[in-house]
XYZ file of C-alpha atoms in Angstrom:
100
model
C -84.895 -148.080 92.191
C -84.416 -146.783 95.760
C -80.952 -145.936 97.253
C -80.606 -145.720 101.193
C -77.744 -143.757 102.009
C -76.288 -141.909 105.139
C -74.216 -142.349 108.215
C -74.781 -143.471 111.561
C -72.744 -142.840 114.894
C -72.321 -145.837 117.317
C -70.501 -145.352 120.804
C -67.074 -146.500 119.777
C -66.618 -149.161 122.477
C -69.555 -150.858 120.722
C -68.302 -150.335 117.108
C -66.820 -153.695 116.723
C -69.887 -155.456 118.125
C -72.259 -153.569 116.100
C -70.361 -154.057 112.790
C -70.250 -158.033 113.605
C -74.071 -157.915 114.165
C -74.826 -155.799 110.959
C -72.666 -157.965 108.871
C -74.247 -161.147 110.030
C -77.603 -159.486 109.219
C -76.237 -158.528 105.772
C -75.574 -162.197 104.734
C -79.524 -162.867 105.016
C -80.583 -159.067 103.541
C -78.439 -159.690 100.410
C -80.537 -162.983 99.743
C -83.932 -161.364 99.918
C -86.097 -160.453 96.948
C -85.430 -156.996 95.536
C -82.124 -156.270 97.369
C -79.388 -154.987 95.109
C -77.048 -154.207 97.688
C -76.572 -153.574 101.369
C -73.451 -152.388 102.972
C -71.952 -150.762 105.978
C -68.461 -149.561 106.628
C -66.635 -147.813 109.327
C -65.737 -144.380 108.069
C -64.215 -142.892 111.552
C -63.338 -145.532 114.033
C -62.473 -143.136 116.710
C -65.879 -141.652 116.660
C -68.035 -144.629 115.718
C -69.032 -143.069 112.498
C -70.573 -145.625 109.831
C -71.570 -145.257 106.242
C -74.667 -147.076 105.092
C -75.490 -147.846 101.390
C -78.421 -149.947 100.187
C -80.260 -150.425 96.774
C -83.444 -151.874 96.541
C -85.713 -152.692 93.510
C -88.775 -150.906 94.826
C -90.444 -149.614 97.993
C -92.260 -153.340 98.282
C -88.832 -154.795 98.727
C -87.661 -152.402 101.000
C -90.503 -152.506 103.220
C -90.494 -156.172 103.300
C -86.913 -156.088 104.467
C -87.716 -153.565 107.145
C -90.583 -155.671 108.395
C -88.589 -158.681 108.591
C -88.110 -160.251 112.013
C -84.383 -160.211 112.119
C -84.299 -156.469 110.940
C -86.830 -155.533 113.684
C -84.838 -157.272 116.221
C -81.602 -155.524 114.917
C -83.244 -152.097 115.013
C -84.881 -152.705 118.618
C -81.502 -153.712 119.896
C -79.451 -150.968 118.406
C -81.842 -147.979 117.831
C -81.275 -146.610 121.438
C -77.573 -146.282 120.617
C -77.480 -145.064 117.092
C -77.660 -141.215 115.925
C -77.511 -140.155 112.439
C -79.095 -139.421 109.196
C -80.039 -142.159 106.860
C -82.070 -141.042 103.910
C -84.026 -142.836 101.033
C -83.722 -141.747 97.442
C -85.738 -142.532 94.420
C -83.638 -143.354 91.128
C -85.312 -142.582 87.839
C -82.424 -142.488 85.254
C -79.698 -144.961 86.437
C -76.685 -144.901 84.005
C -73.175 -145.898 83.749
C -70.821 -143.267 85.796
C -69.249 -141.965 82.705
C -72.332 -141.791 80.719
C -73.747 -138.335 79.885
């Protein structure tokens, strides 16, 4: 499994529009083969800081998502306005939170 996790900064005046668009995108992304979760949440409205959290079964599923026309259009539209750090993590030992 892959986990995508990090944050982005969006200019605060555009935050509502960005969140509307990412929530619309999320509806289709969550239906894609290999997607386990896809979420974005506002952490700091005054600064436009957003937390991004995704889970994918494997790199093939993630790559397919990243190459999808709606994903490419979203990135093309918003990339010039986004700053931040979103990283990819490989998960090799998934278990329940309270498990040792």
